Short mmCIF file of C-alpha atoms in Angstrom, two decimals:
data_model
loop_
_atom_site.label_atom_id
_atom_site.label_comp_id
_atom_site.label_asym_id
_atom_site.label_seq_id
_atom_site.Cartn_x
_atom_site.Cartn_y
_atom_site.Cartn_z
CA MET A 93 118.02 79.54 234.26
CA GLU A 94 119.74 77.38 237.11
CA ARG A 95 123.42 77.34 237.31
CA LEU A 96 125.37 73.85 237.71
CA LEU A 97 127.36 73.88 240.92
CA VAL A 98 129.06 70.66 240.25
CA PHE A 99 130.55 69.38 236.91
CA PRO A 100 132.96 66.75 236.26
CA ARG A 101 136.62 67.74 234.99
CA SER A 102 136.79 66.54 231.48
CA PHE A 103 139.58 63.94 230.18
CA PRO A 104 141.38 63.88 227.02
CA ASP A 105 139.19 62.92 224.22
CA GLU A 106 136.11 62.43 226.26
CA SER A 107 132.76 62.51 224.54
CA LEU A 108 130.07 64.49 225.88
CA TYR A 109 128.04 61.43 226.73
CA SER A 110 130.77 60.29 229.06
CA LEU A 111 130.54 63.64 230.86
CA ALA A 112 126.77 63.42 231.45
CA VAL A 113 127.43 59.69 232.75
CA ARG A 114 129.97 60.94 235.20
CA TYR A 115 127.85 63.80 236.30
CA HIS A 116 124.75 61.42 236.90
CA ARG A 117 126.68 59.48 239.14
CA LEU A 118 128.14 62.47 240.88
CA THR A 119 124.78 63.78 241.79
CA ALA A 120 123.21 60.31 242.25
CA ASN A 121 120.22 61.19 240.14
CA ASP A 122 117.69 58.45 239.97
CA SER A 123 117.14 58.45 236.14
CA TYR A 124 118.52 60.18 233.00
CA ARG A 125 115.54 62.26 232.56
CA GLN A 126 116.52 64.09 235.63
CA THR A 127 120.09 64.33 234.59
CA SER A 128 118.76 65.74 231.15
CA GLN A 129 116.73 68.47 232.79
CA GLU A 130 119.65 69.57 235.21
CA LEU A 131 122.21 69.59 232.05
CA PHE A 132 120.19 70.57 229.19
CA GLY A 133 117.13 72.31 230.57
CA THR A 134 114.93 69.79 228.74
CA TYR A 135 114.61 66.06 227.94
CA SER A 136 117.54 65.51 225.42
CA ARG A 137 117.18 62.53 223.17
CA THR A 138 120.57 62.94 221.61
CA CYS A 139 122.89 63.06 224.68
CA GLY A 140 124.32 59.49 223.49
CA SER A 141 124.81 60.42 219.93
CA ILE A 142 128.00 61.49 218.27
CA LEU A 143 126.35 64.85 217.32
CA PRO A 144 124.32 65.75 220.44
CA CYS A 145 122.13 68.73 220.68
CA CYS A 146 120.88 71.31 223.25
CA LEU A 147 124.42 72.51 223.75
CA HIS A 148 123.51 76.17 224.19
CA GLY A 149 121.58 75.45 227.39
CA LEU A 150 124.41 73.49 228.70
CA SER A 151 126.97 76.13 228.05
CA LYS A 152 124.59 78.65 229.86
CA ARG A 153 124.37 76.49 233.01
CA LEU A 154 127.98 76.11 233.20
CA ALA A 155 128.09 80.03 233.21
CA GLY A 156 130.81 80.34 230.42
CA PHE A 157 133.19 77.45 231.94
CA TYR A 158 132.73 75.89 228.58
CA SER A 159 131.64 77.99 225.62
CA LEU A 160 129.30 76.64 222.84
CA ALA A 161 132.08 76.24 220.39
CA GLU A 162 134.36 74.39 223.01
CA LEU A 163 131.74 71.97 223.65
CA ILE A 164 131.23 71.13 220.00
CA ASP A 165 134.86 71.07 219.17
CA CYS A 166 136.23 69.12 222.19
CA PHE A 167 133.48 66.67 223.16
CA THR A 168 131.56 65.88 219.78
CA LEU A 169 132.75 64.25 216.56
CA LEU A 170 131.67 67.51 214.37
CA PRO A 171 135.45 68.52 213.82
CA LEU A 172 135.92 65.23 212.13
CA TYR A 173 133.24 66.33 209.47
CA GLN A 174 134.26 69.95 209.32
CA PRO A 175 136.87 69.63 206.67
CA PHE A 176 134.40 68.00 204.09
CA LEU A 177 131.60 70.51 204.73
CA ASP A 178 131.34 73.97 203.31
CA ASP A 179 130.72 76.80 205.50
CA ALA A 180 127.15 76.93 205.34
CA ALA A 181 126.58 73.33 205.99
CA TYR A 182 128.95 73.60 209.14
CA GLU A 183 127.25 76.55 210.31
CA GLY A 184 123.90 74.76 209.96
CA ALA A 185 125.17 71.86 211.80
CA LYS A 186 126.64 73.72 214.78
CA ALA A 187 123.16 75.91 214.95
CA ALA A 188 121.19 72.49 215.02
CA MET A 189 123.60 71.15 217.82
CA ALA A 190 123.11 74.41 219.85
CA GLY A 191 119.25 74.07 219.41
CA ASN A 192 116.78 71.81 221.29
CA ARG A 193 116.08 69.94 218.19
CA GLY A 194 118.42 67.84 215.98
CA THR A 195 116.02 66.48 213.37
CA GLY A 196 117.57 66.01 210.05
CA LEU A 197 121.20 66.71 211.33
CA LYS A 198 122.79 63.31 210.61
CA MET A 199 120.75 63.29 207.21
CA SER A 200 121.99 66.75 205.96
CA LEU A 201 125.79 65.44 206.80
CA GLY A 202 125.08 62.35 204.69
CA ILE A 203 125.59 60.22 207.68
CA THR A 204 122.19 58.51 207.21
CA ALA A 205 122.61 58.11 203.58
CA SER A 206 126.03 56.33 204.18
CA ARG A 207 124.14 53.52 206.24
CA PHE A 208 126.84 53.55 208.89
CA LEU A 209 124.37 54.29 211.72
CA LYS A 210 123.09 50.67 211.63
CA HIS A 211 126.47 49.77 212.64
CA ALA A 212 126.94 52.18 215.40
CA SER A 213 127.79 51.05 219.07
CA PHE A 214 129.20 52.16 222.08
CA ARG A 215 132.77 50.72 221.66
CA TYR A 216 135.93 51.00 224.13
CA CYS A 217 139.47 49.61 224.37
CA GLU A 218 140.27 47.24 227.39
CA SER A 219 143.67 48.60 227.39
CA CYS A 220 142.35 52.15 227.43
CA VAL A 221 140.04 51.18 230.18
CA GLN A 222 142.88 49.79 232.39
CA ASP A 223 144.89 52.96 231.64
CA ASP A 224 142.26 55.31 232.25
CA THR A 225 141.14 53.70 235.36
CA GLN A 226 144.91 53.71 236.69
CA ARG A 227 145.52 57.49 235.81
CA TYR A 228 142.24 58.89 236.37
CA GLY A 229 140.58 56.71 238.78
CA VAL A 230 137.60 55.93 236.14
CA ALA A 231 137.16 54.76 232.65
CA TYR A 232 135.45 57.06 230.08
CA TRP A 233 134.33 57.00 226.58
CA HIS A 234 136.76 58.12 224.02
CA ARG A 235 135.40 60.05 221.23
CA ILE A 236 137.47 58.55 218.80
CA HIS A 237 136.16 55.08 219.49
CA LEU A 238 132.75 56.13 218.78
CA SER A 239 133.46 57.49 215.26
CA PRO A 240 132.03 55.39 212.21
CA GLY A 241 134.73 53.09 210.96
CA THR A 242 136.95 53.06 214.05
CA CYS A 243 137.13 49.25 214.86
CA VAL A 244 140.96 49.35 216.21
CA CYS A 245 142.15 51.82 219.00
CA PRO A 246 144.56 54.04 217.49
CA HIS A 247 146.47 54.13 220.77
CA HIS A 248 146.88 50.57 221.63
CA GLY A 249 146.31 48.86 218.22
CA GLU A 250 143.60 46.59 219.80
CA VAL A 251 140.16 45.74 218.21
CA LEU A 252 137.46 47.43 220.01
CA ARG A 253 134.72 45.91 222.08
CA SER A 254 130.79 46.85 221.56
CA LEU A 255 129.25 47.06 224.93
CA THR A 256 125.87 45.64 225.30
CA PHE A 257 123.53 47.33 227.48
CA PRO A 258 121.61 45.06 230.13
CA HIS A 259 118.00 43.98 229.94
CA SER A 260 117.56 45.21 226.19
CA SER A 261 118.17 48.85 227.40
CA ASP A 262 120.07 51.67 225.70
CA TRP A 263 122.55 54.55 226.65
CA ARG A 264 120.01 56.03 228.82
CA CYS A 265 121.03 53.57 231.62
CA MET A 266 124.19 55.65 231.97
CA LEU A 267 126.98 53.00 232.05
CA LEU A 268 130.82 53.55 231.43
CA PRO A 269 133.19 51.33 229.34
CA GLY A 270 133.78 47.82 230.67
CA GLU A 271 130.44 47.86 233.08
CA SER A 272 128.66 45.35 231.01
CA VAL A 273 129.38 42.60 228.50
CA GLY A 274 131.50 43.75 225.56
CA THR A 275 132.12 41.77 222.30
CA PRO A 276 134.75 42.41 219.58
CA VAL A 277 133.58 44.49 216.76
CA MET A 278 135.64 42.54 214.03
CA ASP A 279 137.95 39.68 213.82
CA SER A 280 141.76 39.95 213.38
CA TYR A 281 141.76 40.00 209.57
CA GLY A 282 142.02 43.30 208.11
CA ALA A 283 143.11 44.78 211.56
CA THR A 284 146.24 46.73 210.17
CA ALA A 285 144.11 48.59 207.62
CA ALA A 286 141.62 49.45 210.23
CA GLY A 287 144.23 50.65 212.67
CA THR A 288 145.80 52.71 210.04
CA VAL A 289 142.63 54.23 209.21
CA ALA A 290 141.74 54.69 213.04
CA GLU A 291 145.09 56.78 213.23
CA MET A 292 144.34 59.03 210.68
CA GLN A 293 140.78 59.58 211.79
CA LEU A 294 142.33 60.49 215.25
CA TRP A 295 144.71 63.01 213.68
CA GLY A 296 141.85 64.32 211.56
CA LEU A 297 139.62 64.70 214.67
CA GLU A 298 142.27 66.59 216.48
CA HIS A 299 143.49 68.63 213.47
CA PRO A 300 140.52 69.62 211.12
CA SER A 301 142.37 72.60 209.70
CA SER A 302 145.08 70.27 208.44
CA VAL A 303 142.87 67.93 206.72
CA GLY A 304 141.18 71.11 204.93
CA GLU A 305 144.45 71.79 203.67
CA LEU A 306 145.10 68.36 202.35
CA LEU A 307 141.78 68.45 200.63
CA ASN A 308 142.51 71.92 199.04
CA GLY A 309 146.01 70.81 198.22
CA GLY A 310 144.62 67.81 196.19
CA LEU A 311 146.33 65.22 198.00
CA LEU A 312 144.43 62.44 196.59
CA LYS A 313 144.94 63.29 192.83
CA HIS A 314 148.76 64.28 193.74
CA ARG A 315 149.11 60.55 194.96
CA MET A 316 146.98 59.17 192.04
CA ALA A 317 149.46 60.95 189.76
CA GLU A 318 152.48 59.53 191.56
CA LEU A 319 151.06 56.06 191.22
CA GLY A 320 150.26 56.52 187.39
CA PHE A 321 146.41 56.55 187.73
CA PHE A 322 145.77 60.18 187.12
CA LYS A 323 147.07 61.59 183.80
CA SER A 324 146.15 64.89 181.83
CA GLY A 325 143.51 65.51 184.18
CA ARG A 326 141.63 62.14 183.75
CA ILE A 327 141.55 58.90 185.81
CA ARG A 328 142.89 55.97 184.15
CA GLU A 329 139.98 53.78 185.12
CA LYS A 330 141.22 50.64 183.47
CA ILE A 331 144.10 50.32 185.48
CA PHE A 332 142.82 52.09 188.61
CA ARG A 333 139.90 49.87 189.32
CA PRO A 334 141.93 46.43 189.18
CA PHE A 335 144.29 47.98 191.79
CA LEU A 336 141.68 49.12 194.15
CA MET A 337 139.89 45.59 194.12
CA GLU A 338 143.04 44.02 195.00
CA ARG A 339 143.57 46.31 197.72
CA LEU A 340 139.95 46.05 199.21
CA LYS A 341 140.57 42.21 199.35
CA HIS A 342 143.10 42.95 202.25
CA GLY A 343 140.82 45.48 203.75
CA PRO A 344 138.57 45.14 206.75
CA SER A 345 135.24 43.16 205.76
CA THR A 346 133.08 43.81 208.85
CA ASN A 347 130.93 46.38 210.45
CA GLU A 348 130.81 49.71 208.57
CA PHE A 349 133.50 48.44 206.07
CA GLN A 350 130.89 46.25 204.67
CA GLU A 351 129.09 48.96 203.02
CA ILE A 352 131.96 50.01 200.92
CA THR A 353 134.58 47.33 200.45
CA TYR A 354 132.39 45.11 198.24
CA SER A 355 132.78 47.37 195.20
CA CYS A 356 135.17 50.40 194.38
CA ASP A 357 132.35 52.63 192.42
CA TRP A 358 132.19 54.68 195.60
CA VAL A 359 135.73 55.81 195.03
CA LEU A 360 135.02 57.37 191.45
CA ARG A 361 132.01 59.00 193.14
CA MET A 362 133.98 60.33 195.95
CA LEU A 363 136.51 62.00 193.58
CA HIS A 364 133.76 63.74 191.59
CA PRO A 365 131.29 64.48 194.67
CA ARG A 366 129.13 66.69 192.57
CA GLY A 367 127.85 68.46 195.70
CA SER A 368 127.35 65.53 198.03
CA ILE A 369 129.44 65.39 201.18
CA VAL A 370 132.28 62.93 201.58
CA GLN A 371 132.29 60.91 204.69
CA PRO A 372 135.40 60.91 206.63
CA LEU A 373 135.58 57.04 206.60
CA LYS A 374 135.74 57.06 202.91
CA PHE A 375 138.39 59.62 202.64
CA TYR A 376 140.70 57.95 205.09
CA LEU A 377 140.06 54.52 203.59
CA LEU A 378 141.03 55.88 200.26
CA CYS A 379 144.17 57.19 201.64
CA TRP A 380 144.93 53.71 202.86
CA LEU A 381 143.91 52.30 199.32
CA LEU A 382 146.51 54.57 197.94
CA GLU A 383 149.16 53.29 200.15
CA LEU A 384 149.17 56.59 202.40
CA GLY A 385 149.52 56.59 206.21
CA LEU A 386 149.46 59.04 208.91
CA CYS A 387 153.09 59.97 208.17
CA GLU A 388 152.46 60.81 204.51
CA LEU A 389 149.37 62.89 205.62
CA GLN A 390 151.48 64.91 208.15
CA SER A 391 154.17 65.61 205.77
CA PHE A 392 152.22 66.23 202.50
CA ARG A 393 152.83 69.91 201.32
CA PRO A 394 150.85 71.14 198.52
CA LEU A 395 152.65 72.60 195.54
CA ALA A 396 150.49 75.85 195.67
CA LYS A 397 149.12 76.95 199.06
CA ALA A 398 147.75 80.01 197.61
CA GLY A 399 144.72 78.28 196.08
CA ASN A 400 143.66 75.74 193.40
CA GLU A 401 144.17 78.43 190.40
CA TYR A 402 145.61 76.86 187.29
CA VAL A 403 148.81 78.01 186.36
CA PRO A 404 149.45 77.90 182.51
CA ARG A 405 152.44 76.93 180.88
CA ARG A 406 154.86 79.77 180.08
CA ASN A 407 154.66 80.65 176.22
CA ASN A 408 157.42 81.92 174.35
CA THR A 409 155.61 85.15 173.42
CA ASN A 410 158.46 87.40 173.72
CA LYS A 411 160.54 85.85 171.13
CA THR A 412 160.71 87.52 167.81
CA LEU A 413 159.65 85.30 165.21
CA ASP A 414 160.42 85.87 161.38
CA ASP A 415 157.44 86.50 159.10
CA ALA A 416 158.92 83.63 156.70
CA GLU A 417 158.94 81.20 159.53
CA LEU A 418 155.32 82.00 160.46
CA GLU A 419 154.40 81.56 156.90
CA SER A 420 156.00 78.14 156.49
CA HIS A 421 154.17 76.69 159.62
CA ARG A 422 150.88 78.16 158.39
CA SER A 423 151.27 76.65 155.13
CA ALA A 424 152.29 73.34 156.39
CA PHE A 425 149.34 73.30 158.71
CA LEU A 426 146.99 74.20 156.11
CA SER A 427 148.27 71.88 153.34
CA CYS A 428 148.02 69.07 155.82
CA SER A 429 145.20 66.56 154.75
CA ASN A 430 144.11 65.63 158.34
CA SER A 431 140.76 66.85 159.02
CA LYS A 432 141.27 67.19 162.74
CA CYS A 433 143.29 70.39 163.78
CA HIS A 434 145.27 68.40 166.46
CA ASP A 435 146.67 66.04 163.88
CA LYS A 436 147.90 68.71 161.32
CA LEU A 437 151.40 69.25 160.85
CA GLY A 438 152.71 72.10 163.12
CA TYR A 439 149.82 72.28 165.55
CA GLN A 440 151.98 72.22 168.56
CA TRP A 441 154.47 74.93 167.33
CA LEU A 442 151.30 77.41 166.24
CA TYR A 443 149.80 76.69 169.63
CA ARG A 444 152.83 78.06 171.35
CA HIS A 445 154.14 80.62 168.86
CA ASP A 446 150.94 81.81 166.74
CA ARG A 447 147.91 80.93 168.99
CA GLU A 448 145.78 83.88 168.00
CA TRP A 449 145.91 82.97 164.25
CA LEU A 450 145.45 79.27 165.41
CA ASN A 451 142.09 80.04 167.52
CA GLU A 452 140.93 82.09 164.50
CA TYR A 453 141.39 79.01 162.02
CA VAL A 454 139.71 76.45 164.53
CA THR A 455 136.89 78.75 165.08
CA SER A 456 136.19 79.21 161.37
CA HIS A 457 136.77 75.41 160.48
CA PRO A 458 134.90 73.53 163.32
CA PHE A 459 135.40 69.84 162.87
CA LEU A 460 132.19 67.90 162.43
CA ARG A 461 132.21 64.31 163.40
CA ALA A 462 130.60 62.00 160.83
CA ARG A 463 128.58 59.61 162.69
CA GLU A 464 127.24 56.55 160.64
CA SER A 465 124.23 54.58 161.29
CA LEU A 466 125.17 51.22 162.82
CA ILE A 467 121.43 50.00 162.34
CA ASP A 468 119.80 49.25 158.85
CA TRP A 469 116.44 50.89 159.53
CA GLU A 470 115.16 50.34 155.81
CA ALA A 471 115.72 46.56 156.36
CA ARG A 472 114.22 46.60 159.78
CA ASP A 473 111.21 48.71 158.37
CA THR A 474 110.82 46.02 155.53
CA ALA A 475 110.64 43.29 157.91
CA LEU A 476 108.33 44.94 160.44
CA ALA A 477 105.83 45.47 157.35
CA ARG A 478 106.14 41.88 156.59
CA ASP A 479 105.36 40.78 160.12
CA LEU A 480 102.39 43.17 160.30
CA LEU A 481 100.67 41.42 157.51
CA ILE A 482 101.22 38.14 159.09
CA ALA A 483 99.86 39.27 162.14
CA ASN A 484 96.81 40.53 160.50
CA GLU A 485 96.24 37.36 158.84
CA GLN A 486 96.59 35.50 161.86
CA ILE A 487 94.11 37.87 163.87
CA MET A 488 91.57 37.62 160.88
CA SER A 489 92.00 33.69 160.96
CA MET A 490 91.38 33.42 164.73
CA SER A 491 88.46 30.94 165.88
CA GLY A 492 85.78 32.33 168.10
CA LYS A 493 84.31 35.97 168.15
CA PRO A 494 86.42 38.26 166.04
CA LYS A 495 88.87 40.28 167.67
CA LYS A 496 89.24 43.84 166.59
CA ILE A 497 92.53 44.86 164.65
CA THR A 498 93.96 47.54 166.80
CA ARG A 499 97.77 48.91 166.93
CA SER A 500 97.95 46.84 170.49
CA SER A 501 96.60 43.62 169.00
CA LEU A 502 98.92 43.96 165.91
CA VAL A 503 102.03 44.64 168.44
CA ARG A 504 101.27 41.79 170.68
CA GLN A 505 100.87 39.42 167.92
CA ILE A 506 104.36 40.47 166.10
CA GLY A 507 105.89 40.26 169.73
CA GLN A 508 107.53 43.61 169.58
CA THR A 509 107.43 46.57 171.92
CA HIS A 510 105.75 49.72 170.99
CA ASP A 511 109.08 51.40 170.68
CA PHE A 512 108.66 51.68 166.86
CA LEU A 513 105.52 53.71 167.29
CA ARG A 514 107.43 56.38 169.27
CA ARG A 515 109.75 56.52 166.30
CA PRO A 516 107.78 56.62 163.23
CA TYR A 517 110.19 58.34 160.96
CA LYS A 518 112.28 55.30 161.17
CA PHE A 519 109.46 53.03 160.07
CA PRO A 520 107.49 54.87 157.27
CA LYS A 521 106.48 51.72 155.43
CA SER A 522 105.28 50.06 158.34
CA ILE A 523 103.59 52.94 160.02
CA LEU A 524 101.64 53.49 156.68
CA LEU A 525 100.84 49.91 156.59
CA MET A 526 99.71 49.73 159.84
CA ASN A 527 97.13 52.72 159.48
CA GLY A 528 95.67 50.70 156.56
CA LEU A 529 95.13 47.50 158.48
CA LEU A 530 93.48 49.15 161.41
CA GLU A 531 89.77 48.22 161.70
CA SER A 532 87.07 50.79 162.34
CA ASP A 533 84.17 50.23 164.67
CA HIS A 534 81.92 49.75 161.77
CA ASP A 535 84.00 47.07 160.00
CA HIS A 536 84.65 45.17 163.10
CA GLN A 537 80.75 45.07 163.72
CA ILE A 538 80.07 43.72 160.19
CA ARG A 539 82.69 41.05 160.81
CA LYS A 540 81.01 40.30 164.24
CA VAL A 541 77.45 40.10 162.74
CA ARG A 542 78.69 37.51 160.09
CA TRP A 543 80.49 35.52 162.54
CA ALA A 544 77.01 35.49 164.64
CA VAL A 545 74.74 34.81 161.76
CA LYS A 546 77.09 31.94 160.65
CA HIS A 547 77.73 30.71 163.97
CA PHE A 548 74.26 30.66 165.50
CA LEU A 549 72.50 30.03 162.01
CA LEU A 550 70.31 33.23 162.27
CA SER A 551 67.66 33.85 159.70
CA GLU A 552 66.19 36.95 158.18
CA ARG A 553 63.33 36.42 160.45
CA CYS A 554 65.50 37.45 163.65
CA ALA A 555 65.23 40.50 165.16
CA THR A 556 68.05 43.01 165.04
CA SER A 557 68.55 43.10 168.79
CA VAL A 558 68.73 39.21 168.89
CA VAL A 559 71.70 39.46 166.23
CA PHE A 560 73.33 42.17 168.36
CA ARG A 561 73.00 39.97 171.43
CA HIS A 562 74.68 37.12 169.63
CA ALA A 563 77.34 39.17 168.16
CA GLY A 564 77.99 40.97 171.42
CA ILE A 565 77.15 44.56 170.09
CA ARG A 566 75.80 47.07 172.30
CA LYS A 567 76.22 50.31 170.46
CA SER A 568 75.41 49.83 166.71
CA HIS A 569 77.43 51.45 164.07
CA MET A 570 75.69 49.77 161.29
CA THR A 571 72.57 50.37 159.20
CA GLU A 572 69.55 48.30 159.20
CA ALA A 573 70.04 47.81 155.31
CA GLU A 574 73.62 46.40 156.20
CA ILE A 575 72.42 43.83 158.70
CA LEU A 576 69.44 42.53 156.23
CA ASN A 577 71.91 42.13 153.53
CA ILE A 578 74.19 40.13 155.73
CA LEU A 579 71.26 37.85 156.74
CA SER A 580 69.97 37.34 153.13
CA THR A 581 73.38 36.17 151.95
CA VAL A 582 74.01 33.54 154.43
#
């Protein structure tokens, strides 16, 4: 494996793509393909991504100047996602970035499902371009500017600009910020909120372990409890939703924020993730919605750093209780007429002082909630049976060739769905009546032959085949005697 003899010195918060562009110009290569082969040993299609791959080959070519972990932590956006991933997902992402194939990487991190990718672009800050050119002699791509949801520069507070590559090309033309036309990614409305989110994302990118402590310490629930939206382990959704909707009106309404600011349902799903990966943008935007800023995130200290273990309230178990006092509270509890244990007199006292006896009582006296039916099924059954009789008469009196009376024809005639057929125990009279109304093939053919004889004026001299042809019968379920009897009675 060839070793790279030259490689540019990295700048603060520089992305891997920016290093590749500067290497491309340093070596004066003709195309990105040549640059990719020299850097990664293969044609990498992810060099311009926020989560590039083929990093193991690059680390080897640098002869240990940058380890694989340093390349991932210092030049990609994976540290931004690290606090929201479990160990298996994080190790899997690192393995994908080290290898030559990154298929499914963004999907596994929930980025594809978030629909943020369709708003992704190469963004830069004009003030950063000027400062970097003056300080380092060249502008470069900042990682934080490329992160989903960063529309305002966290250093200068300016709205970022999206670079348009010339001649409908893409990032493989190897440009640096400001070298092509750039358009603002959003208007000034909501820039304050976007700037706060950008500052928190920059801090989260640089301090993933601190963000992990916030998540483990229950920052969001702690803040919701302070605002009165979280009580007794439950979210007070009736007052929480209006608060969120009012705050969202003042939030950014363009780019990635379009996917999440139209509704607050994602907030409740994020508070109960159920195994899904939380996107960093959603976490930091929720922090802003809860009136949290970077200072509050940095100063937050969880009450119990040892873990998320539940610490129960201390009971007065050491207190010596008089038998008479116990008996009086038990008697008052038993004599109470309320059916619910929690509503009985003295429940709280027994819970604190005589919990073992209370548990035995609750176990032996389970509360069975009486559920009254809100639907009068008998009345429905009677009405349905009446409708079935009317439908049967309507089908029998239809003009033209007789129509067979089946379940489907009856249901279509009464204008109801087949739902009552799936619940026969709710409609016993209707089901019994319907079974009696259904017409067999034999009875249906009898009606069709009578109709054909009357409609076409057939006589006894007609052959059976002629009668069947006029009646539309292919396979007979009738006897010759029955046909002759019908012909003779007309």
